[in-house]
Short mmCIF file of C-alpha atoms in Angstrom, two decimals:
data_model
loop_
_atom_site.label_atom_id
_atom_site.label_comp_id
_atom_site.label_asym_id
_atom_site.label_seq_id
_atom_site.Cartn_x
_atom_site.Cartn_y
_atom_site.Cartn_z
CA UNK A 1 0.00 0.00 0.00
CA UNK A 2 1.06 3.57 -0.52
CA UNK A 3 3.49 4.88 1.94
CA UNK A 4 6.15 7.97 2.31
CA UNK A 5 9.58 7.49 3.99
CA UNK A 6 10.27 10.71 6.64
CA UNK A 7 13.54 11.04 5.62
CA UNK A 8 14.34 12.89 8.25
CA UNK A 9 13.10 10.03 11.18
CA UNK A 10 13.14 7.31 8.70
CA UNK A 11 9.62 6.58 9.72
CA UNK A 12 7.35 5.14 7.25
CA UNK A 13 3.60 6.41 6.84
CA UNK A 14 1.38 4.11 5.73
CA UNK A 15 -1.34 5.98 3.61
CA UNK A 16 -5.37 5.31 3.77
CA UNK A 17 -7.09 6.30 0.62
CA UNK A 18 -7.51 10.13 1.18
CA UNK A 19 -4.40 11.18 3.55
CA UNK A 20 -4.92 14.84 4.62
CA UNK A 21 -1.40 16.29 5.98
CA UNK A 22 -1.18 19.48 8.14
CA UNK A 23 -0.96 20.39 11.50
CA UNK A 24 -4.02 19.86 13.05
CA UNK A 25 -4.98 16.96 14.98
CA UNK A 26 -7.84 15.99 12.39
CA UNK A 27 -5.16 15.24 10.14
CA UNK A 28 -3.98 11.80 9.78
CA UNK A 29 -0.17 12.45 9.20
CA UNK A 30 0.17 15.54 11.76
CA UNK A 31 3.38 17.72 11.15
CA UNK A 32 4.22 19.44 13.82
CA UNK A 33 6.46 22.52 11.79
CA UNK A 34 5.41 26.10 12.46
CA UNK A 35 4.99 26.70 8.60
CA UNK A 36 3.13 24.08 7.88
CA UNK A 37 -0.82 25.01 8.07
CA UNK A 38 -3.43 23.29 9.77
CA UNK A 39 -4.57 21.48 6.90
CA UNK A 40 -1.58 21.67 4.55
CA UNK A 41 -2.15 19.37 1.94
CA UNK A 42 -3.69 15.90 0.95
CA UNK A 43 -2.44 12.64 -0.79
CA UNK A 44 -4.73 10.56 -2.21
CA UNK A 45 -5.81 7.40 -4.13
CA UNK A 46 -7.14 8.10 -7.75
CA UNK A 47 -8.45 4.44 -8.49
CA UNK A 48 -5.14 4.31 -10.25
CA UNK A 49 -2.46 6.56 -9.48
CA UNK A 50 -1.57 8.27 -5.91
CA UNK A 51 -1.26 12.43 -6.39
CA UNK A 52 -0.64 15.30 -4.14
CA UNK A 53 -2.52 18.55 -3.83
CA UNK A 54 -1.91 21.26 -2.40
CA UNK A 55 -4.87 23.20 0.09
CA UNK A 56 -4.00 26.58 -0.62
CA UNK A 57 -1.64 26.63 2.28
CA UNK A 58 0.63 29.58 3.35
CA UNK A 59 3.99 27.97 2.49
CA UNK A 60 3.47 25.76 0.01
CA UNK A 61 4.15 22.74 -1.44
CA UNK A 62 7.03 21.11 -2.89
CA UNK A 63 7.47 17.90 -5.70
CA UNK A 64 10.97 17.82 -6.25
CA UNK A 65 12.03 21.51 -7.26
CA UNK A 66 8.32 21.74 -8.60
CA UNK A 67 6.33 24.30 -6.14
CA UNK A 68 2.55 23.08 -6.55
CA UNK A 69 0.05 26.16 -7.80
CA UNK A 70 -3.06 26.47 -4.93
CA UNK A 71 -5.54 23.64 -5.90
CA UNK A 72 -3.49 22.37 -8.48
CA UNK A 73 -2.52 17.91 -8.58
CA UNK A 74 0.57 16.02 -9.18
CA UNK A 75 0.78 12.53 -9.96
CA UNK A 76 3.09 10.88 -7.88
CA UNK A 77 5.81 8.12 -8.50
CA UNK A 78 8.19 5.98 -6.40
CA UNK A 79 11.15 8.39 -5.67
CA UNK A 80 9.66 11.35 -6.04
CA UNK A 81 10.55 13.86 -2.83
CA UNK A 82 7.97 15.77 -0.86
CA UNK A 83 8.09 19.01 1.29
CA UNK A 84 5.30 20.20 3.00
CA UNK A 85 6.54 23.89 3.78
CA UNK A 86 10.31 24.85 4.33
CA UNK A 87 11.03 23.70 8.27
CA UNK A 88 9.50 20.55 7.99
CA UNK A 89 11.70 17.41 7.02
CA UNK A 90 11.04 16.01 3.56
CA UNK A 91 9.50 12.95 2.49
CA UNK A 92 10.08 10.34 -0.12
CA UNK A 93 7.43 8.31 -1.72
CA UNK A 94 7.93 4.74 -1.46
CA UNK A 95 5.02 2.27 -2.23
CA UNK A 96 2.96 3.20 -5.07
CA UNK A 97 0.14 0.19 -4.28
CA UNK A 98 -3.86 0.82 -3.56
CA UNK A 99 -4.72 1.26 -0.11
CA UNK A 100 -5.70 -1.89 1.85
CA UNK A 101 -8.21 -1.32 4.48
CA UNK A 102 -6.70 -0.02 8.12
CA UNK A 103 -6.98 1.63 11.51
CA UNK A 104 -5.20 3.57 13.34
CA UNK A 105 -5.24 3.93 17.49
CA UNK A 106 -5.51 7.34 18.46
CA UNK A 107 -3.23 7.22 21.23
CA UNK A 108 -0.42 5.76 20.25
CA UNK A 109 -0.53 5.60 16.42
CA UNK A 110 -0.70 2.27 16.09
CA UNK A 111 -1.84 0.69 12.99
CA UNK A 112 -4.05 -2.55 12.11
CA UNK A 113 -3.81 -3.54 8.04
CA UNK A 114 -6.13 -5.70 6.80
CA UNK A 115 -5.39 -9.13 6.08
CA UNK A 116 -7.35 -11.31 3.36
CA UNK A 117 -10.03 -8.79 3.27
CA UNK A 118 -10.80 -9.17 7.38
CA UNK A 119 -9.95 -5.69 9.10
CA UNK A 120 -9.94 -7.50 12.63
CA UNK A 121 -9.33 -4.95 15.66
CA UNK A 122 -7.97 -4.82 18.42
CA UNK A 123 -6.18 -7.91 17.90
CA UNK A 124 -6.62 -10.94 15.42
CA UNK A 125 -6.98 -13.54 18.25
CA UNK A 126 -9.97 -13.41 19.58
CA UNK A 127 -10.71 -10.03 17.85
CA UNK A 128 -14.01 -7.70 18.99
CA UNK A 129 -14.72 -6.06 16.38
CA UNK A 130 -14.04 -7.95 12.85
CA UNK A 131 -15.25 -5.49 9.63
CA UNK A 132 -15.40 -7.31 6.02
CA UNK A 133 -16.98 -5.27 2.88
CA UNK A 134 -20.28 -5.98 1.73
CA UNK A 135 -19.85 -4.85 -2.34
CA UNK A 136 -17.55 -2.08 -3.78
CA UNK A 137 -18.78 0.73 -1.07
CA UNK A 138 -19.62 -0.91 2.10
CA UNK A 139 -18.44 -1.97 5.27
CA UNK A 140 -19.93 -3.88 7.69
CA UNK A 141 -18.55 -4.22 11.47
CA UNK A 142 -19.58 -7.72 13.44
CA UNK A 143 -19.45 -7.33 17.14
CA UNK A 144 -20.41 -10.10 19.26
CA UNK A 145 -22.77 -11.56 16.16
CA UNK A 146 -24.51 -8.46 15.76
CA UNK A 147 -24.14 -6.35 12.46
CA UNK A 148 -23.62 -2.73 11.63
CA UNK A 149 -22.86 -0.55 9.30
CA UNK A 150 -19.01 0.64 9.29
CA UNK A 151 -18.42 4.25 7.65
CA UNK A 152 -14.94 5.64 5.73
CA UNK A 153 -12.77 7.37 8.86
CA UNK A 154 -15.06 6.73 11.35
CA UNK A 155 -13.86 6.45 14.72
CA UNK A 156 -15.02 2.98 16.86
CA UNK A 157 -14.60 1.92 20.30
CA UNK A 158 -13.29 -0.85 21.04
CA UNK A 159 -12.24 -2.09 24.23
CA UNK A 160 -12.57 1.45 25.88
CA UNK A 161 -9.83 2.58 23.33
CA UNK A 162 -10.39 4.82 20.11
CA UNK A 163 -9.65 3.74 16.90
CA UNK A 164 -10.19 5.73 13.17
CA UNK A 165 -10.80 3.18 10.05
CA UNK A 166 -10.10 4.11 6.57
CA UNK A 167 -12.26 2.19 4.74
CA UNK A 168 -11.35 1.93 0.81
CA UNK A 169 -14.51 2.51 -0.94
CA UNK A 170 -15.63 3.38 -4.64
CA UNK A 171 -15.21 0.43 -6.84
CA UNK A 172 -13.08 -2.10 -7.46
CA UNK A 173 -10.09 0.34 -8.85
CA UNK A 174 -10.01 1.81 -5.18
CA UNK A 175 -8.76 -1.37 -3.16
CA UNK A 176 -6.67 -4.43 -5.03
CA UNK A 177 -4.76 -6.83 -2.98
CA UNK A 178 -0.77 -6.45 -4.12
CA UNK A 179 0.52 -9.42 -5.60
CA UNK A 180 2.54 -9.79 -2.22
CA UNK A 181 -0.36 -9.48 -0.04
CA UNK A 182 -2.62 -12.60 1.24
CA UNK A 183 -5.46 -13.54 -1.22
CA UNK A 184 -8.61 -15.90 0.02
CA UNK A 185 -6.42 -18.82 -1.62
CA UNK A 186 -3.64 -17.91 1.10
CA UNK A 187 -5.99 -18.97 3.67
CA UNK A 188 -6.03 -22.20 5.73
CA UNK A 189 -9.51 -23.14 7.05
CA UNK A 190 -9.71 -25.29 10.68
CA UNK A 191 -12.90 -25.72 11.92
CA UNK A 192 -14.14 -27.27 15.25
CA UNK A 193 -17.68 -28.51 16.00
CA UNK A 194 -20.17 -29.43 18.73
CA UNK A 195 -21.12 -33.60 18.37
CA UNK A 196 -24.74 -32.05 16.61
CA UNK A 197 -22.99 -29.27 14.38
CA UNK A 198 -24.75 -26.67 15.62
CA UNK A 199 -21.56 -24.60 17.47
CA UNK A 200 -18.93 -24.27 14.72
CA UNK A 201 -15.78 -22.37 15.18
CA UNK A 202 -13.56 -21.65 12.65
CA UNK A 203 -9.55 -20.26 12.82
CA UNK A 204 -8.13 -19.54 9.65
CA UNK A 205 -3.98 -19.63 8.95
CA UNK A 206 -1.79 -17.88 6.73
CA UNK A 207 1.86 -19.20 7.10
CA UNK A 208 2.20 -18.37 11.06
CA UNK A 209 -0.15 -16.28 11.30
CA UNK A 210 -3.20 -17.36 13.02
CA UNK A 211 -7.24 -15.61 13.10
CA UNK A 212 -9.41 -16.37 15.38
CA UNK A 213 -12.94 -16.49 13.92
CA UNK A 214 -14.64 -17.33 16.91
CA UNK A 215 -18.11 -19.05 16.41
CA UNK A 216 -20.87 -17.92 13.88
CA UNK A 217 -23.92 -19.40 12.61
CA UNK A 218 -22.22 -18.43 8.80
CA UNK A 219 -19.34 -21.04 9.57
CA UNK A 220 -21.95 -24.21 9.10
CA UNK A 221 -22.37 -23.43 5.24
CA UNK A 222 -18.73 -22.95 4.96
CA UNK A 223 -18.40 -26.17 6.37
CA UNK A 224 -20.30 -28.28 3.95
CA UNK A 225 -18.51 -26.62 1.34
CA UNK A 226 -15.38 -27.44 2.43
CA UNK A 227 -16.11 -31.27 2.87
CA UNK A 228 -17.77 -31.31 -0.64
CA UNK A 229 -14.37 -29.52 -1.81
CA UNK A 230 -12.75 -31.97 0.01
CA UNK A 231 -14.69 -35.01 -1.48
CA UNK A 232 -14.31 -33.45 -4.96
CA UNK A 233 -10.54 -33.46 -4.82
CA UNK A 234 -10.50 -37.15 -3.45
CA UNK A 235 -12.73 -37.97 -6.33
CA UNK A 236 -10.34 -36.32 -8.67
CA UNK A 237 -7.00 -38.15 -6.99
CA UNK A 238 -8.16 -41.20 -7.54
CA UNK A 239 -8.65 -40.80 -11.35
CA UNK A 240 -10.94 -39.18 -14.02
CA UNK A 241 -10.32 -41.79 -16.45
CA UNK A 242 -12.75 -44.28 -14.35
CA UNK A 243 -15.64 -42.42 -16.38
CA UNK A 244 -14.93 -44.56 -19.55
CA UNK A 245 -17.34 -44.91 -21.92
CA UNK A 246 -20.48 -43.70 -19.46
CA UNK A 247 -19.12 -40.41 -19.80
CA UNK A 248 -19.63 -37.06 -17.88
CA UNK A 249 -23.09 -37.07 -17.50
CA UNK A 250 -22.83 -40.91 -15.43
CA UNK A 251 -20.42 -39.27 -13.29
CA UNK A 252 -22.06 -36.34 -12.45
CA UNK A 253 -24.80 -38.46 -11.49
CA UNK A 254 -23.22 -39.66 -8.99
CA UNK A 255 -21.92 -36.64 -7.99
CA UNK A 256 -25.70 -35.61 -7.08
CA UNK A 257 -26.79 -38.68 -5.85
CA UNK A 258 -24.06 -41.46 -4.92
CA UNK A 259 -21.86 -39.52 -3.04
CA UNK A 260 -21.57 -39.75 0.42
CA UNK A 261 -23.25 -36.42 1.82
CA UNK A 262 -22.92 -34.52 5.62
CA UNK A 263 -26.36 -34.93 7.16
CA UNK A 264 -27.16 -32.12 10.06
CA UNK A 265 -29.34 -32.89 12.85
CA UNK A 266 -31.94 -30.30 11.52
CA UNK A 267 -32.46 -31.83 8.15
CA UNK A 268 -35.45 -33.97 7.61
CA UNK A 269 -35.20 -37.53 7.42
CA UNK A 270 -35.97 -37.34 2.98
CA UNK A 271 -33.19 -35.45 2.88
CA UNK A 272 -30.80 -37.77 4.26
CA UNK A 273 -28.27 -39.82 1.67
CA UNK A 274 -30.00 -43.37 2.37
CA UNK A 275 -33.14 -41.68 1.29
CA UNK A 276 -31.97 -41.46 -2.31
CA UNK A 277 -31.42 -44.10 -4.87
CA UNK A 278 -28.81 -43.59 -7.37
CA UNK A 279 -29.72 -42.83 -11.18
CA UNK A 280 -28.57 -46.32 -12.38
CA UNK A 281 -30.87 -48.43 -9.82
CA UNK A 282 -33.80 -45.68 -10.19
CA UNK A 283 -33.23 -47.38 -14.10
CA UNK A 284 -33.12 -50.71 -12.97
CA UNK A 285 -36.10 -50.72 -10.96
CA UNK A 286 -37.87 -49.30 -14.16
CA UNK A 287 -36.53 -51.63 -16.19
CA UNK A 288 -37.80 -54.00 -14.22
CA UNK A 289 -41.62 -53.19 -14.23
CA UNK A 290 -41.38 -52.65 -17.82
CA UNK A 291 -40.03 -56.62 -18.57
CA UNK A 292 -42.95 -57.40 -16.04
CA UNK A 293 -45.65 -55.73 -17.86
CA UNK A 294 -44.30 -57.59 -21.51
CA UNK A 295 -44.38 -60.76 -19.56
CA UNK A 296 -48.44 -60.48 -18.76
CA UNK A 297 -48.82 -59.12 -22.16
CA UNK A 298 -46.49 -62.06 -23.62
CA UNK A 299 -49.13 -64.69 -21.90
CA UNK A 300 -52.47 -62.86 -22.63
CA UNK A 301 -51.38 -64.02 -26.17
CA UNK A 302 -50.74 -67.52 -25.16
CA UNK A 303 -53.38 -69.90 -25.53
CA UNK A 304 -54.32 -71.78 -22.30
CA UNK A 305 -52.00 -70.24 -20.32
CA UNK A 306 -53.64 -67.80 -17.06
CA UNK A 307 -51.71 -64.59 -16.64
CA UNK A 308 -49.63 -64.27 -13.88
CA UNK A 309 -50.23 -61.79 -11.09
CA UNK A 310 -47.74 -59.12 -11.02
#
């Protein structure tokens, strides 16, 4: 994600999506510089490219040897060298990726990026508050397995300390995971059950990294998908060429009906895999009425000979 180098501290700023830079405590990189104004400046996120513009403030600001007009925008590129006034040490811009969802603790500046799409706060194990997006320009927050709506910058509580989210938001050109950064097929899913299924937990893993879940009703469906995953795979290992002549269609019948299926307690008893038949004897049974029926036909025909009761 996009970030400028103080050169000064050698601190590195990680930047939300709309970065305003000045000297008032609104801001979210605060300079402390007698020159600089109150709100200075502001870096943001295009949907494609990161640019600077300046706010109209007193003392101006700097791209290089390039003094920005009041109002006016500069693209900005990796290596390019920022001033925000003349006292203030200059910056260097570093990381030219989208923003990634984050927060940022009010006290202490300490900052939470999200991981795989899961902004999880304060902590990922057990985390309070976990916030996930809900399409291209919304956030939802999940306390204790009740739902809300989660604003851009808004500040949350959460365990009697302040925190400020930047939320990407705007379409899918505002927020892409870098290639370096965890993806959904990163992820390793453990879950843990109750004997009846209906208390799931699941912790998911990326390399030693560990997130804690916790339990939610959501976690059952995710479950059954995993084991049919799982029994598609072990279908697949042992051998596609077992189709032979029968063909796709045979095997996706089986698929649908001969495969062993996960049967929860709530599930009516029709529902259950030993209330199915598979295609091919559903076929054999018919086939079987319909050689019985040409048999009583067969010795209608017949002199002297009685039909036989089916």
């Amino acid at each position: 994600m996009g970030a400028l180098l103080g050169l000064d501290t050698g601190r590195e700023e990680l930047l939300p999506a709309r970065c305003l830079v000045g000297r008032s405590r609104a801001c979210d990189l605060i300079l402390a510089a007698r020159d600089v104004s109150s709100q200075h400046a502001v870096v943001q996120w295009t949907g494609a490219v990161w640019e600077l513009q300046d706010l109209g403030s007193r003392n101006g600001t700097a791209v290089g040897e390039h003094r920005l007009a009041f109002g006016e925008r500069v693209p900005l590129r990796r290596g390019h060298q920022i001033r925000f006034g003349r006292q203030s040490g200059a910056f260097e811009f570093v990381d030219d990726a989208p923003p990634r969802p984050m927060a940022v603790h009010l006290d202490s500046g300490r900052i939470r990026v999200a991981a795989a799409g899961l902004l999880a706060l304060p902590d990922d194990d057990p985390p309070e508050l976990l916030l996930y997006p809900d399409g291209p320009d919304r956030w939802i927050g999940e306390r204790h397995g009740e739902l809300s709506e989660v604003g851009d910058r808004a500040v949350v509580l959460v365990r009697g300390e302040m925190w400020r989210v930047h939320l990407p938001t705007g379409g899918p050109g505002t927020w892409e995971e870098h290639s370096s950064d965890v993806t959904v097929a990163d992820l390793l899913l453990r879950f843990s059950h109750s004997s009846n299924e209906e208390y799931v937990e699941l912790v998911a893993f990326v390399g030693e990294r560990r997130l804690d879940l916790q339990a939610r009703a959501h976690h059952y469906p995710l479950l059954l998908l995993a084991r049919a995953r799982g029994r598609s795979a072990a279908r697949r290992a042992r051998g596609g060429a077992g189709l032979g002549a029968a063909g796709p269609a045979a095997g996706d019948a089986e698929d649908r009906a001969g495969a062993p299926q996960h049967q929860h307690p709530s599930q009516p008893l029709a529902a259950r895999p030993g209330g199915r038949r598979r295609r091919g004897e559903a076929g054999r049974t018919a086939q079987g009425h319909e050689a019985a029926a040409a048999r009583r036909v067969s010795d209608r025909d017949r002199p002297g000979v009685t039909p036989r009761s089916p």
